[in-house]
PDB file of C-alpha atoms in Angstrom:
ATOM      1  CA  UNK A   1       0.007  -0.032   0.035  1.00 42.00           C
ATOM      2  CA  UNK A   2       1.204   3.549  -1.001  1.00 64.00           C
ATOM      3  CA  UNK A   3       2.197   5.942   1.872  1.00 72.00           C
ATOM      4  CA  UNK A   4      -0.383   8.622   2.320  1.00 89.00           C
ATOM      5  CA  UNK A   5       0.021  12.061   3.727  1.00 95.00           C
ATOM      6  CA  UNK A   6      -1.396  13.010   7.321  1.00 93.00           C
ATOM      7  CA  UNK A   7       0.517  16.140   8.091  1.00 90.00           C
ATOM      8  CA  UNK A   8       3.731  15.942  10.217  1.00 92.00           C
ATOM      9  CA  UNK A   9       4.803  17.064  13.643  1.00 90.00           C
ATOM     10  CA  UNK A  10       5.954  20.303  12.253  1.00 90.00           C
ATOM     11  CA  UNK A  11       3.129  21.043   9.874  1.00 93.00           C
ATOM     12  CA  UNK A  12      -0.500  21.015  10.752  1.00 91.00           C
ATOM     13  CA  UNK A  13      -2.754  20.248   7.977  1.00 92.00           C
ATOM     14  CA  UNK A  14      -6.447  20.290   7.637  1.00 92.00           C
ATOM     15  CA  UNK A  15      -8.427  17.147   6.687  1.00 93.00           C
ATOM     16  CA  UNK A  16      -9.326  18.777   3.321  1.00 96.00           C
ATOM     17  CA  UNK A  17      -5.760  19.487   2.526  1.00 96.00           C
ATOM     18  CA  UNK A  18      -4.451  16.047   3.369  1.00 96.00           C
ATOM     19  CA  UNK A  19      -7.354  14.645   1.050  1.00 97.00           C
ATOM     20  CA  UNK A  20      -6.204  16.975  -1.717  1.00 97.00           C
ATOM     21  CA  UNK A  21      -2.487  15.838  -1.412  1.00 97.00           C
ATOM     22  CA  UNK A  22      -3.393  12.132  -1.473  1.00 97.00           C
ATOM     23  CA  UNK A  23      -5.904  12.551  -4.467  1.00 97.00           C
ATOM     24  CA  UNK A  24      -3.038  14.378  -6.449  1.00 97.00           C
ATOM     25  CA  UNK A  25      -0.502  11.636  -5.684  1.00 96.00           C
ATOM     26  CA  UNK A  26      -3.044   8.927  -6.601  1.00 96.00           C
ATOM     27  CA  UNK A  27      -4.129  10.591  -9.778  1.00 96.00           C
ATOM     28  CA  UNK A  28      -0.457  11.514 -10.567  1.00 95.00           C
ATOM     29  CA  UNK A  29      -1.561  15.080 -11.260  1.00 96.00           C
ATOM     30  CA  UNK A  30       0.037  18.296 -10.086  1.00 97.00           C
ATOM     31  CA  UNK A  31      -1.526  19.892  -6.983  1.00 98.00           C
ATOM     32  CA  UNK A  32      -2.059  23.513  -7.383  1.00 97.00           C
ATOM     33  CA  UNK A  33      -2.237  25.216  -4.097  1.00 97.00           C
ATOM     34  CA  UNK A  34      -3.669  28.847  -3.468  1.00 95.00           C
ATOM     35  CA  UNK A  35      -4.183  30.772  -0.241  1.00 90.00           C
ATOM     36  CA  UNK A  36      -3.370  34.142   1.386  1.00 85.00           C
ATOM     37  CA  UNK A  37       0.248  34.582   2.584  1.00 80.00           C
ATOM     38  CA  UNK A  38       1.155  32.745   5.751  1.00 78.00           C
ATOM     39  CA  UNK A  39      -1.107  29.759   5.155  1.00 87.00           C
ATOM     40  CA  UNK A  40       1.719  27.324   4.494  1.00 91.00           C
ATOM     41  CA  UNK A  41       1.654  26.716   0.890  1.00 94.00           C
ATOM     42  CA  UNK A  42       5.349  26.630   0.444  1.00 93.00           C
ATOM     43  CA  UNK A  43       5.994  24.666   3.555  1.00 95.00           C
ATOM     44  CA  UNK A  44       3.362  22.164   2.420  1.00 97.00           C
ATOM     45  CA  UNK A  45       5.844  20.536  -0.176  1.00 97.00           C
ATOM     46  CA  UNK A  46       8.607  20.174   2.360  1.00 97.00           C
ATOM     47  CA  UNK A  47       5.976  18.488   4.731  1.00 97.00           C
ATOM     48  CA  UNK A  48       4.818  16.098   2.106  1.00 97.00           C
ATOM     49  CA  UNK A  49       8.623  15.157   1.280  1.00 97.00           C
ATOM     50  CA  UNK A  50       9.274  14.573   4.977  1.00 96.00           C
ATOM     51  CA  UNK A  51       6.047  12.566   5.582  1.00 96.00           C
ATOM     52  CA  UNK A  52       6.775  10.405   2.444  1.00 96.00           C
ATOM     53  CA  UNK A  53      10.464  10.132   2.866  1.00 96.00           C
ATOM     54  CA  UNK A  54      11.294  11.760  -0.377  1.00 97.00           C
ATOM     55  CA  UNK A  55      13.692  14.277  -1.660  1.00 98.00           C
ATOM     56  CA  UNK A  56      12.372  17.810  -2.237  1.00 98.00           C
ATOM     57  CA  UNK A  57      13.467  19.911  -5.195  1.00 98.00           C
ATOM     58  CA  UNK A  58      12.449  23.395  -5.269  1.00 98.00           C
ATOM     59  CA  UNK A  59      12.036  25.641  -8.392  1.00 98.00           C
ATOM     60  CA  UNK A  60      11.552  29.231  -7.269  1.00 97.00           C
ATOM     61  CA  UNK A  61       9.668  31.264  -9.935  1.00 96.00           C
ATOM     62  CA  UNK A  62      10.456  34.956 -10.552  1.00 95.00           C
ATOM     63  CA  UNK A  63       9.142  37.459 -12.985  1.00 93.00           C
ATOM     64  CA  UNK A  64      12.032  36.664 -15.453  1.00 94.00           C
ATOM     65  CA  UNK A  65      11.657  33.000 -15.323  1.00 95.00           C
ATOM     66  CA  UNK A  66      10.829  30.956 -18.532  1.00 94.00           C
ATOM     67  CA  UNK A  67       9.692  27.527 -18.663  1.00 94.00           C
ATOM     68  CA  UNK A  68      12.931  26.577 -20.618  1.00 94.00           C
ATOM     69  CA  UNK A  69      14.812  27.398 -17.361  1.00 94.00           C
ATOM     70  CA  UNK A  70      13.295  24.517 -15.700  1.00 96.00           C
ATOM     71  CA  UNK A  71      14.067  22.021 -18.453  1.00 96.00           C
ATOM     72  CA  UNK A  72      17.713  22.758 -19.392  1.00 96.00           C
ATOM     73  CA  UNK A  73      20.126  25.468 -20.212  1.00 93.00           C
ATOM     74  CA  UNK A  74      22.582  25.311 -23.001  1.00 91.00           C
ATOM     75  CA  UNK A  75      25.643  27.271 -21.984  1.00 84.00           C
ATOM     76  CA  UNK A  76      26.771  28.385 -25.507  1.00 82.00           C
ATOM     77  CA  UNK A  77      28.931  31.252 -23.939  1.00 82.00           C
ATOM     78  CA  UNK A  78      31.189  28.893 -22.053  1.00 81.00           C
ATOM     79  CA  UNK A  79      31.362  26.588 -25.206  1.00 78.00           C
ATOM     80  CA  UNK A  80      32.600  29.597 -27.219  1.00 84.00           C
ATOM     81  CA  UNK A  81      34.914  30.691 -24.432  1.00 82.00           C
ATOM     82  CA  UNK A  82      36.280  27.088 -24.501  1.00 79.00           C
ATOM     83  CA  UNK A  83      36.762  26.906 -28.106  1.00 79.00           C
ATOM     84  CA  UNK A  84      38.745  30.016 -28.245  1.00 78.00           C
ATOM     85  CA  UNK A  85      41.265  28.458 -25.836  1.00 75.00           C
ATOM     86  CA  UNK A  86      41.401  24.987 -27.340  1.00 67.00           C
ATOM     87  CA  UNK A  87      39.821  23.233 -24.356  1.00 67.00           C
ATOM     88  CA  UNK A  88      39.540  19.552 -24.700  1.00 68.00           C
ATOM     89  CA  UNK A  89      35.960  18.181 -25.472  1.00 68.00           C
ATOM     90  CA  UNK A  90      34.491  21.379 -26.787  1.00 79.00           C
ATOM     91  CA  UNK A  91      32.793  19.265 -29.568  1.00 81.00           C
ATOM     92  CA  UNK A  92      30.758  17.442 -26.924  1.00 83.00           C
ATOM     93  CA  UNK A  93      27.660  19.704 -26.483  1.00 85.00           C
ATOM     94  CA  UNK A  94      26.340  17.535 -23.839  1.00 85.00           C
ATOM     95  CA  UNK A  95      29.040  19.004 -21.613  1.00 86.00           C
ATOM     96  CA  UNK A  96      27.341  22.411 -21.849  1.00 86.00           C
ATOM     97  CA  UNK A  97      23.829  21.222 -21.153  1.00 92.00           C
ATOM     98  CA  UNK A  98      22.740  21.696 -17.569  1.00 94.00           C
ATOM     99  CA  UNK A  99      19.354  20.367 -16.483  1.00 95.00           C
ATOM    100  CA  UNK A 100      17.002  22.662 -14.736  1.00 96.00           C
ATOM    101  CA  UNK A 101      14.939  21.673 -11.737  1.00 97.00           C
ATOM    102  CA  UNK A 102      12.234  19.937 -13.747  1.00 97.00           C
ATOM    103  CA  UNK A 103      15.021  18.153 -15.692  1.00 97.00           C
ATOM    104  CA  UNK A 104      16.672  17.310 -12.419  1.00 97.00           C
ATOM    105  CA  UNK A 105      13.428  15.677 -10.986  1.00 98.00           C
ATOM    106  CA  UNK A 106      12.913  13.735 -14.228  1.00 97.00           C
ATOM    107  CA  UNK A 107      16.495  12.326 -13.955  1.00 96.00           C
ATOM    108  CA  UNK A 108      16.177  11.299 -10.279  1.00 97.00           C
ATOM    109  CA  UNK A 109      16.491   7.552  -9.730  1.00 96.00           C
ATOM    110  CA  UNK A 110      13.804   7.615  -6.992  1.00 97.00           C
ATOM    111  CA  UNK A 111      10.480   9.672  -6.856  1.00 97.00           C
ATOM    112  CA  UNK A 112      10.959  13.357  -5.732  1.00 98.00           C
ATOM    113  CA  UNK A 113       8.698  15.977  -4.501  1.00 98.00           C
ATOM    114  CA  UNK A 114       8.867  18.890  -7.034  1.00 98.00           C
ATOM    115  CA  UNK A 115       7.627  22.417  -5.811  1.00 98.00           C
ATOM    116  CA  UNK A 116       7.161  24.927  -8.446  1.00 98.00           C
ATOM    117  CA  UNK A 117       6.825  27.975  -6.109  1.00 97.00           C
ATOM    118  CA  UNK A 118       4.708  31.168  -7.011  1.00 95.00           C
ATOM    119  CA  UNK A 119       3.999  30.159 -10.577  1.00 96.00           C
ATOM    120  CA  UNK A 120       1.967  33.340 -11.033  1.00 93.00           C
ATOM    121  CA  UNK A 121       4.916  35.588 -10.819  1.00 93.00           C
ATOM    122  CA  UNK A 122       6.080  34.491 -14.499  1.00 93.00           C
ATOM    123  CA  UNK A 123       4.451  35.864 -17.544  1.00 91.00           C
ATOM    124  CA  UNK A 124       1.168  34.440 -18.781  1.00 87.00           C
ATOM    125  CA  UNK A 125       2.576  31.870 -21.089  1.00 91.00           C
ATOM    126  CA  UNK A 126       4.775  30.203 -18.577  1.00 94.00           C
ATOM    127  CA  UNK A 127       1.966  27.698 -17.463  1.00 94.00           C
ATOM    128  CA  UNK A 128       1.063  26.863 -21.088  1.00 93.00           C
ATOM    129  CA  UNK A 129       4.582  26.288 -21.812  1.00 94.00           C
ATOM    130  CA  UNK A 130       4.854  23.434 -19.266  1.00 94.00           C
ATOM    131  CA  UNK A 131       1.789  21.560 -20.386  1.00 93.00           C
ATOM    132  CA  UNK A 132       3.453  18.923 -22.566  1.00 92.00           C
ATOM    133  CA  UNK A 133       6.250  18.312 -19.968  1.00 94.00           C
ATOM    134  CA  UNK A 134       3.743  17.867 -17.007  1.00 94.00           C
ATOM    135  CA  UNK A 135       1.566  15.752 -18.879  1.00 93.00           C
ATOM    136  CA  UNK A 136       3.875  13.469 -20.761  1.00 94.00           C
ATOM    137  CA  UNK A 137       6.669  13.834 -18.115  1.00 96.00           C
ATOM    138  CA  UNK A 138       9.303  14.160 -20.961  1.00 96.00           C
ATOM    139  CA  UNK A 139      11.083  16.897 -23.036  1.00 96.00           C
ATOM    140  CA  UNK A 140      13.370  16.954 -26.019  1.00 95.00           C
ATOM    141  CA  UNK A 141      16.797  18.691 -26.090  1.00 95.00           C
ATOM    142  CA  UNK A 142      17.409  19.476 -29.917  1.00 93.00           C
ATOM    143  CA  UNK A 143      21.201  20.407 -29.314  1.00 91.00           C
ATOM    144  CA  UNK A 144      21.843  16.664 -28.303  1.00 92.00           C
ATOM    145  CA  UNK A 145      18.752  15.125 -30.165  1.00 92.00           C
ATOM    146  CA  UNK A 146      17.945  13.415 -26.774  1.00 94.00           C
ATOM    147  CA  UNK A 147      14.775  13.054 -25.255  1.00 95.00           C
ATOM    148  CA  UNK A 148      14.715  13.361 -21.349  1.00 96.00           C
ATOM    149  CA  UNK A 149      11.895  11.176 -19.793  1.00 96.00           C
ATOM    150  CA  UNK A 150      11.018  10.918 -16.190  1.00 97.00           C
ATOM    151  CA  UNK A 151      12.544   7.729 -14.474  1.00 96.00           C
ATOM    152  CA  UNK A 152       9.930   8.035 -11.744  1.00 96.00           C
ATOM    153  CA  UNK A 153       7.031  10.461 -11.905  1.00 96.00           C
ATOM    154  CA  UNK A 154       7.627  13.263  -9.348  1.00 98.00           C
ATOM    155  CA  UNK A 155       4.941  14.514  -7.052  1.00 98.00           C
ATOM    156  CA  UNK A 156       4.497  17.991  -8.285  1.00 98.00           C
ATOM    157  CA  UNK A 157       3.136  20.722  -6.021  1.00 98.00           C
ATOM    158  CA  UNK A 158       2.600  24.210  -7.402  1.00 98.00           C
ATOM    159  CA  UNK A 159       1.872  27.288  -5.443  1.00 97.00           C
ATOM    160  CA  UNK A 160       0.277  30.531  -6.580  1.00 95.00           C
ATOM    161  CA  UNK A 161      -0.566  33.762  -4.770  1.00 88.00           C
ATOM    162  CA  UNK A 162      -3.242  34.534  -7.357  1.00 78.00           C
ATOM    163  CA  UNK A 163      -1.523  37.551  -8.621  1.00 76.00           C
ATOM    164  CA  UNK A 164      -2.745  36.661 -11.994  1.00 82.00           C
ATOM    165  CA  UNK A 165      -5.116  34.268 -13.492  1.00 88.00           C
ATOM    166  CA  UNK A 166      -3.766  30.824 -14.612  1.00 92.00           C
ATOM    167  CA  UNK A 167      -4.770  29.512 -18.116  1.00 93.00           C
ATOM    168  CA  UNK A 168      -7.797  27.235 -18.214  1.00 94.00           C
ATOM    169  CA  UNK A 169      -5.918  24.579 -20.061  1.00 93.00           C
ATOM    170  CA  UNK A 170      -3.386  24.397 -17.241  1.00 95.00           C
ATOM    171  CA  UNK A 171      -5.887  24.373 -14.532  1.00 95.00           C
ATOM    172  CA  UNK A 172      -7.663  21.296 -16.129  1.00 95.00           C
ATOM    173  CA  UNK A 173      -4.517  19.307 -15.507  1.00 95.00           C
ATOM    174  CA  UNK A 174      -4.216  20.223 -11.857  1.00 96.00           C
ATOM    175  CA  UNK A 175      -5.918  19.104  -8.680  1.00 98.00           C
ATOM    176  CA  UNK A 176      -6.859  22.293  -6.888  1.00 97.00           C
ATOM    177  CA  UNK A 177      -6.994  23.185  -3.264  1.00 97.00           C
ATOM    178  CA  UNK A 178      -7.431  26.632  -1.558  1.00 96.00           C
ATOM    179  CA  UNK A 179      -5.988  26.662   1.872  1.00 94.00           C
ATOM    180  CA  UNK A 180      -8.230  28.713   4.154  1.00 92.00           C
ATOM    181  CA  UNK A 181      -6.589  30.763   6.757  1.00 92.00           C
ATOM    182  CA  UNK A 182      -6.728  28.753   9.982  1.00 92.00           C
ATOM    183  CA  UNK A 183      -9.318  29.362  12.642  1.00 92.00           C
ATOM    184  CA  UNK A 184      -8.264  29.936  16.136  1.00 94.00           C
ATOM    185  CA  UNK A 185      -8.438  26.329  17.175  1.00 93.00           C
ATOM    186  CA  UNK A 186      -6.068  25.136  14.177  1.00 92.00           C
ATOM    187  CA  UNK A 187      -3.964  28.226  14.830  1.00 94.00           C
ATOM    188  CA  UNK A 188      -3.340  27.185  18.325  1.00 93.00           C
ATOM    189  CA  UNK A 189      -2.019  23.930  17.160  1.00 92.00           C
ATOM    190  CA  UNK A 190       0.147  25.598  14.724  1.00 91.00           C
ATOM    191  CA  UNK A 191       1.496  27.833  17.537  1.00 93.00           C
ATOM    192  CA  UNK A 192       2.182  24.857  19.748  1.00 90.00           C
ATOM    193  CA  UNK A 193       4.695  23.492  17.141  1.00 88.00           C
ATOM    194  CA  UNK A 194       6.617  26.589  17.439  1.00 86.00           C
ATOM    195  CA  UNK A 195       6.153  27.243  21.284  1.00 89.00           C
ATOM    196  CA  UNK A 196       5.648  23.977  23.073  1.00 80.00           C
ATOM    197  CA  UNK A 197       5.832  25.360  26.592  1.00 85.00           C
ATOM    198  CA  UNK A 198       4.143  28.879  25.998  1.00 89.00           C
ATOM    199  CA  UNK A 199       1.849  30.070  28.689  1.00 91.00           C
ATOM    200  CA  UNK A 200      -1.773  29.054  27.861  1.00 91.00           C
ATOM    201  CA  UNK A 201      -3.189  32.360  28.845  1.00 93.00           C
ATOM    202  CA  UNK A 202      -0.725  34.218  26.816  1.00 94.00           C
ATOM    203  CA  UNK A 203      -1.412  32.262  23.652  1.00 94.00           C
ATOM    204  CA  UNK A 204      -5.320  32.908  24.441  1.00 94.00           C
ATOM    205  CA  UNK A 205      -4.901  36.566  24.916  1.00 95.00           C
ATOM    206  CA  UNK A 206      -2.581  36.914  21.690  1.00 96.00           C
ATOM    207  CA  UNK A 207      -5.001  34.916  19.375  1.00 96.00           C
ATOM    208  CA  UNK A 208      -7.957  36.906  20.558  1.00 95.00           C
ATOM    209  CA  UNK A 209      -6.011  40.160  19.780  1.00 96.00           C
ATOM    210  CA  UNK A 210      -4.508  38.690  16.396  1.00 97.00           C
ATOM    211  CA  UNK A 211      -7.974  37.789  15.081  1.00 96.00           C
ATOM    212  CA  UNK A 212      -9.466  40.963  16.118  1.00 96.00           C
ATOM    213  CA  UNK A 213      -6.925  42.933  14.116  1.00 96.00           C
ATOM    214  CA  UNK A 214      -7.424  40.755  11.037  1.00 96.00           C
ATOM    215  CA  UNK A 215     -11.128  41.541  11.238  1.00 95.00           C
ATOM    216  CA  UNK A 216     -10.610  45.187  11.167  1.00 95.00           C
ATOM    217  CA  UNK A 217     -12.230  46.283   7.797  1.00 92.00           C
ATOM    218  CA  UNK A 218      -9.719  49.002   7.075  1.00 94.00           C
ATOM    219  CA  UNK A 219      -6.637  46.829   7.359  1.00 95.00           C
ATOM    220  CA  UNK A 220      -5.065  46.699   4.134  1.00 94.00           C
ATOM    221  CA  UNK A 221      -2.263  43.857   4.804  1.00 94.00           C
ATOM    222  CA  UNK A 222      -3.745  41.471   7.401  1.00 94.00           C
ATOM    223  CA  UNK A 223      -1.168  39.951   9.611  1.00 95.00           C
ATOM    224  CA  UNK A 224      -0.189  36.404   8.656  1.00 93.00           C
ATOM    225  CA  UNK A 225       0.883  33.391  10.660  1.00 92.00           C
ATOM    226  CA  UNK A 226       4.520  34.080  10.218  1.00 91.00           C
ATOM    227  CA  UNK A 227       3.812  37.625  11.772  1.00 95.00           C
ATOM    228  CA  UNK A 228       1.861  36.125  14.534  1.00 95.00           C
ATOM    229  CA  UNK A 229       4.792  33.767  15.555  1.00 94.00           C
ATOM    230  CA  UNK A 230       7.251  36.800  15.438  1.00 95.00           C
ATOM    231  CA  UNK A 231       4.653  38.785  17.545  1.00 97.00           C
ATOM    232  CA  UNK A 232       4.539  36.006  20.191  1.00 96.00           C
ATOM    233  CA  UNK A 233       8.279  36.037  20.397  1.00 95.00           C
ATOM    234  CA  UNK A 234       8.225  39.676  20.867  1.00 96.00           C
ATOM    235  CA  UNK A 235       5.900  39.482  23.543  1.00 95.00           C
ATOM    236  CA  UNK A 236       7.821  36.701  25.321  1.00 94.00           C
ATOM    237  CA  UNK A 237      11.013  38.746  24.954  1.00 94.00           C
ATOM    238  CA  UNK A 238       9.415  41.796  26.164  1.00 94.00           C
ATOM    239  CA  UNK A 239       7.913  40.116  29.296  1.00 94.00           C
ATOM    240  CA  UNK A 240       4.306  41.458  28.360  1.00 93.00           C
ATOM    241  CA  UNK A 241       1.604  40.777  30.825  1.00 93.00           C
ATOM    242  CA  UNK A 242      -1.144  38.788  28.996  1.00 93.00           C
ATOM    243  CA  UNK A 243      -3.648  41.148  30.426  1.00 91.00           C
ATOM    244  CA  UNK A 244      -2.239  43.936  28.479  1.00 92.00           C
ATOM    245  CA  UNK A 245      -2.354  42.255  25.155  1.00 94.00           C
ATOM    246  CA  UNK A 246      -5.993  42.759  23.931  1.00 87.00           C
ATOM    247  CA  UNK A 247      -6.128  46.203  25.517  1.00 87.00           C
ATOM    248  CA  UNK A 248      -2.932  47.632  24.093  1.00 92.00           C
ATOM    249  CA  UNK A 249      -1.705  45.261  21.302  1.00 94.00           C
ATOM    250  CA  UNK A 250       1.894  45.906  22.246  1.00 95.00           C
ATOM    251  CA  UNK A 251       4.693  45.785  19.557  1.00 96.00           C
ATOM    252  CA  UNK A 252       1.987  46.233  16.786  1.00 96.00           C
ATOM    253  CA  UNK A 253       4.697  46.966  14.393  1.00 96.00           C
ATOM    254  CA  UNK A 254       5.455  43.353  14.336  1.00 97.00           C
ATOM    255  CA  UNK A 255       2.043  42.501  13.181  1.00 97.00           C
ATOM    256  CA  UNK A 256       1.255  45.436  10.831  1.00 96.00           C
ATOM    257  CA  UNK A 257       3.718  46.695   8.244  1.00 95.00           C
ATOM    258  CA  UNK A 258       1.921  49.772   6.771  1.00 96.00           C
ATOM    259  CA  UNK A 259       1.471  53.262   8.351  1.00 96.00           C
ATOM    260  CA  UNK A 260      -2.093  53.269   7.319  1.00 96.00           C
ATOM    261  CA  UNK A 261      -2.927  50.037   9.023  1.00 96.00           C
ATOM    262  CA  UNK A 262      -1.170  51.170  12.244  1.00 96.00           C
ATOM    263  CA  UNK A 263      -3.284  54.393  12.093  1.00 95.00           C
ATOM    264  CA  UNK A 264      -6.413  52.170  11.648  1.00 95.00           C
ATOM    265  CA  UNK A 265      -5.402  50.090  14.631  1.00 95.00           C
ATOM    266  CA  UNK A 266      -4.853  53.306  16.809  1.00 93.00           C
ATOM    267  CA  UNK A 267      -8.096  54.768  15.983  1.00 92.00           C
ATOM    268  CA  UNK A 268      -9.998  51.595  16.769  1.00 89.00           C
ATOM    269  CA  UNK A 269      -8.140  51.311  20.167  1.00 78.00           C
ATOM    270  CA  UNK A 270      -9.210  54.639  21.456  1.00 57.00           C
TER     271      UNK A 270
END
């Protein structure tokens, strides 16, 4: 029986998310994950790799990233340089072919987890340019007339911050899951991963204040899980009395990162 994902000691996953991961693995389809910042999209891939005992390969997508970058790069400049100095083996083009992250995942002897992180940062054609490779699990290198086929089909996890819409043809090939922001009960479980021995009253007061701040209508950038963790650290280091937390929101600049949001908080605390 194949191993299935049930979260890890370091990653608290909802039942819906665990189901989505296991369905994607079973169907051998990419898992497309969306959710607001701080919901653990990127960390999911590491958790899946840890839980299933597999190596993680990360392809960080940037605004300048092209689909070709994930397949292979032909270093023609280095070859030209070597030819000028009579370097041995310059006629062997394969020496100047370097596999990208997708190519690396295809060539792995054992199944790996491949994270394509923040796919929506690239241009609109980027997802469409990967359709064949993700479907057929192979690509062609014309310089060497070689077809690179996946030795083991990787578990592909793709994250998106919804900065732009992804093409329908791409979406059809994915299992989709939106990670909802954790409720207070789930957030307390997450906090316990980071602070196993934190005073219960401090956690209760901090969570009440945190969710109150997130619900303020005028807040433009709602604080995320990572900011909550940093805030709790600041409260501990500052020796703040839990009774002060909901009344004063100490160290608010750890939670809120915009002047307007800090002013909004100040108005609402009067």
